[in-house]
Amino acid sequence: MGHTTMLVLDPENRHYDVAIIGSGPAGITLALRLARLTPFRIGLLESGLLEAAPTVQALALAQLDGDLGEAYFPMHTQRRFGGSSTIWGGFCAVLEERAFLAGDWPIPYTELERWYPAAAAMLELPDNAYRRPHAAIEGTRDIVYKPFYLSPPVRFNEKYGEEIISHPRIDLILGHTCTRLEHSGSRVRSLLLRDSLDMARSPVRLTAGTTVLACGGVGNPRLLQLSGIGRSLPVGVGLMEHPHLYAVADMYLDWGRMQDVVDRQANAVHALQLADRYCVANDVLSFSADFNLQQLVSEPLLGGRREALFTPVSLRAEIAPHPANRVGDSDQLNALGQPLSRIEFHFRFREQAHRTWRLFAEALLRSGLGRPSTLKPSFRLNSGGHLMGTTRMGSDPRQSVVDGNGRVHTTDNLYVAGSSVFPAGGASNPTYTIVALTLRLGDHLATRLGGNAYAAS
Amino acid sequence: MRRRDLLKGAGIVVGLGLTGCTRWVEEERSVDAAMVSLSEQLAELADVRFSASSQGLNSRALYDGLRRSGIISPQRGIDPARLQSLARKEAMIQYQGFYYSPSELALYNLAYLVHKPTLGR
Ligand SMILES: Cc1cc2nc3c(=O)[nH]c(=O)nc-3n(C[C@H](O)[C@H](O)[C@H](O)COP(=O)(O)OP(=O)(O)OC[C@H]3O[C@@H](n4cnc5c(N)ncnc54)[C@H](O)[C@@H]3O)c2cc1C
């Protein structure tokens, strides 16, 4: 059965110090980090193969209720080595500090920030992606310049595949879907795996000292739910996405004030944001307004003719976690005989879009930095392919699933990596932050399991 | 009045160009070079896009209002800082799909009314 297990043909009864389930950006980052820091034996398990296979992809089908279009699944959850990095767009920006200032995260922002340089290196981002992730604009404290830096985009399978495959202490187990974490007390005892293509084959078991879920924003809560872990926790609750509103307004921007701020050297999409403190003071969530540099015109601004950019504006926004947005069981079964995910999700963003745009428009106009148009009266809400918040991080087990280190509250040796741990999703694309948080998790595990000897310098 | 000032005054009348404005512009005749610069500043701002918003408005009343609120002065021309500080207190208004502060729009209306005859030539 060469097709199912390319590198570890038979994972049955293997034991690992750390088993990582899922080989997207989170899983690959963690495996490499642990392999570099520690002598641990690592098992990297992946439901898919090196290439996309429709039968395996179908395992990510979901029953949908709400705003995500029919084509959303399984397309947005790629089941193959590299996960959705095989199709991602490469937009990267640091997560906004807003939610940290508002107390939504249980860790200080500096805990995340210090991992961005290493994450930028993994994603091949320019240094400005962490040195100057946003810049103040003369004459206003309400609005900042915060571009999206573009990763080439790094395909994790292509860039890191060889290192993973040839590493003596990483076993890559492809074509096996973890269907259940067997647990007793507060520990995971073993992992039950099914062959993703040959579904008639009997399940196999492997064991690990520590298990990390890196199965994506839907895969992570599903595996907990299917395993009956964390029944007392809000597993699957509070799913977030990023609404994208394309060309939904126009604006003029005073080029005289923008030209020294805009990073023209970098491969970036330029954007303005309401400053984090301004958002907190006005009780509004983060959002980002893209602009382009194509058209310079003359525009009256603040009582003078100015050279101004005239640009369409696209918005990318944060939505609050809503308890009715959730991942749970469908009454339909997948090919492995397990209930499909049922995903209920509504953006609930239209009113917020108008309110936030108005605040942004006020800040822009009052600073004299530019002139915004009104928001189009009707617009389409597009999704970003960013699934977040379904195993949220927090210190209160009634409100969260994992603690500040990513450990499942109820289970000592079980961790979660990926955007499912975000308690607030900001307005920035998640992968840069996923990689940063996963590097942090790698250090935590190295220290916790191996002692200070393995802590990163 | 010195000849130089007279010439400047004449320049203003030509610059403002409207017979309806002549009388209040005449009042400013004694004012020196900055007045010319106000006229020039208004000329720069004049834009046909403000024909609809300025319809039915009286240029003299606009001028007086903007002077009273410190946005324009014959001595200093247009004061952008004053415009900005007022904008912080004023509710935005919409015009032709864009947001303006009321004071800013009043200024552009004045500019249009005063320089209407010279636009589009
Ligand atoms: C079209 C598109 C464009 C995007 N563009 C951007 C962008 O520009 N910027 C950005 O930041 N983000 C972008 N994203 C999001 C980005 O792809 C994800 O944030 C990122 O891939 C998440 O990484 P992850 O490792 O957490 O999960 P994933 O990449 O989803 O990887 C999860 C892996 O787990 C495996 N798996 C799942 N369940 C199991 C199981 N039970 N057993 C074994 N294996 C399992 C899957 O097969 C998969 O390989 C985009 C996404 C899409 C779909």
PDB file of C-alpha atoms in Angstrom, chain B residues 30-94:
ATOM      1  CA  SER B  30      -7.189  98.446   2.322  1.00  0.00           C
ATOM      2  CA  VAL B  31      -5.901  95.049   3.225  1.00  0.00           C
ATOM      3  CA  ASP B  32      -2.516  94.182   1.807  1.00  0.00           C
ATOM      4  CA  ALA B  33      -0.959  91.253  -0.012  1.00  0.00           C
ATOM      5  CA  ALA B  34      -2.512  88.468   2.078  1.00  0.00           C
ATOM      6  CA  MET B  35      -5.889  89.361   0.634  1.00  0.00           C
ATOM      7  CA  VAL B  36      -4.570  88.630  -2.782  1.00  0.00           C
ATOM      8  CA  SER B  37      -3.410  85.359  -1.475  1.00  0.00           C
ATOM      9  CA  LEU B  38      -6.906  84.541  -0.147  1.00  0.00           C
ATOM     10  CA  SER B  39      -8.276  85.228  -3.578  1.00  0.00           C
ATOM     11  CA  GLU B  40      -5.642  83.030  -5.109  1.00  0.00           C
ATOM     12  CA  GLN B  41      -6.306  80.316  -2.564  1.00  0.00           C
ATOM     13  CA  LEU B  42     -10.008  80.429  -3.378  1.00  0.00           C
ATOM     14  CA  ALA B  43      -9.229  80.350  -7.079  1.00  0.00           C
ATOM     15  CA  GLU B  44      -7.228  77.185  -6.536  1.00  0.00           C
ATOM     16  CA  LEU B  45     -10.097  75.540  -4.720  1.00  0.00           C
ATOM     17  CA  ALA B  46     -12.825  76.535  -7.154  1.00  0.00           C
ATOM     18  CA  ASP B  47     -14.296  73.437  -8.724  1.00  0.00           C
ATOM     19  CA  VAL B  48     -17.441  72.854 -10.786  1.00  0.00           C
ATOM     20  CA  ARG B  49     -18.232  69.875  -8.616  1.00  0.00           C
ATOM     21  CA  PHE B  50     -19.491  72.423  -6.059  1.00  0.00           C
ATOM     22  CA  SER B  51     -22.002  74.047  -8.389  1.00  0.00           C
ATOM     23  CA  ALA B  52     -24.854  72.005  -6.950  1.00  0.00           C
ATOM     24  CA  SER B  53     -23.884  72.469  -3.306  1.00  0.00           C
ATOM     25  CA  SER B  54     -23.480  76.195  -3.728  1.00  0.00           C
ATOM     26  CA  GLN B  55     -26.737  76.707  -5.560  1.00  0.00           C
ATOM     27  CA  GLY B  56     -28.896  79.317  -3.845  1.00  0.00           C
ATOM     28  CA  LEU B  57     -26.126  80.276  -1.430  1.00  0.00           C
ATOM     29  CA  ASN B  58     -25.003  83.807  -0.970  1.00  0.00           C
ATOM     30  CA  SER B  59     -21.293  84.356  -1.366  1.00  0.00           C
ATOM     31  CA  ARG B  60     -21.254  87.302   1.000  1.00  0.00           C
ATOM     32  CA  ALA B  61     -22.983  85.323   3.715  1.00  0.00           C
ATOM     33  CA  LEU B  62     -20.568  82.445   3.198  1.00  0.00           C
ATOM     34  CA  TYR B  63     -17.627  84.804   3.344  1.00  0.00           C
ATOM     35  CA  ASP B  64     -18.854  86.427   6.533  1.00  0.00           C
ATOM     36  CA  GLY B  65     -19.588  83.087   8.169  1.00  0.00           C
ATOM     37  CA  LEU B  66     -16.174  81.672   7.303  1.00  0.00           C
ATOM     38  CA  ARG B  67     -14.498  84.835   8.535  1.00  0.00           C
ATOM     39  CA  ARG B  68     -16.442  84.762  11.776  1.00  0.00           C
ATOM     40  CA  SER B  69     -15.427  81.180  12.412  1.00  0.00           C
ATOM     41  CA  GLY B  70     -11.794  82.041  11.750  1.00  0.00           C
ATOM     42  CA  ILE B  71     -11.418  79.826   8.688  1.00  0.00           C
ATOM     43  CA  ILE B  72     -10.545  82.681   6.401  1.00  0.00           C
ATOM     44  CA  SER B  73      -9.119  86.050   7.153  1.00  0.00           C
ATOM     45  CA  PRO B  74      -8.049  88.816   4.839  1.00  0.00           C
ATOM     46  CA  GLN B  75      -4.704  88.883   6.581  1.00  0.00           C
ATOM     47  CA  ARG B  76      -3.858  85.184   6.747  1.00  0.00           C
ATOM     48  CA  GLY B  77      -5.931  83.656   4.008  1.00  0.00           C
ATOM     49  CA  ILE B  78      -7.278  80.162   4.710  1.00  0.00           C
ATOM     50  CA  ASP B  79      -6.390  78.646   8.062  1.00  0.00           C
ATOM     51  CA  PRO B  80      -6.236  74.840   7.653  1.00  0.00           C
ATOM     52  CA  ALA B  81      -5.585  74.298  11.369  1.00  0.00           C
ATOM     53  CA  ARG B  82      -8.797  76.126  12.209  1.00  0.00           C
ATOM     54  CA  LEU B  83     -10.647  74.106   9.596  1.00  0.00           C
ATOM     55  CA  GLN B  84      -9.288  70.930  11.134  1.00  0.00           C
ATOM     56  CA  SER B  85     -10.142  71.874  14.697  1.00  0.00           C
ATOM     57  CA  LEU B  86     -13.696  72.742  13.646  1.00  0.00           C
ATOM     58  CA  ALA B  87     -13.986  69.503  11.686  1.00  0.00           C
ATOM     59  CA  ARG B  88     -13.337  67.605  14.913  1.00  0.00           C
ATOM     60  CA  LYS B  89     -16.495  69.072  16.406  1.00  0.00           C
ATOM     61  CA  GLU B  90     -18.745  69.084  13.363  1.00  0.00           C
ATOM     62  CA  ALA B  91     -20.864  66.209  12.150  1.00  0.00           C
ATOM     63  CA  MET B  92     -19.733  65.034   8.700  1.00  0.00           C
ATOM     64  CA  ILE B  93     -22.033  65.677   5.808  1.00  0.00           C
ATOM     65  CA  GLN B  94     -22.331  63.793   2.546  1.00  0.00           C
TER      66      GLN B  94
END
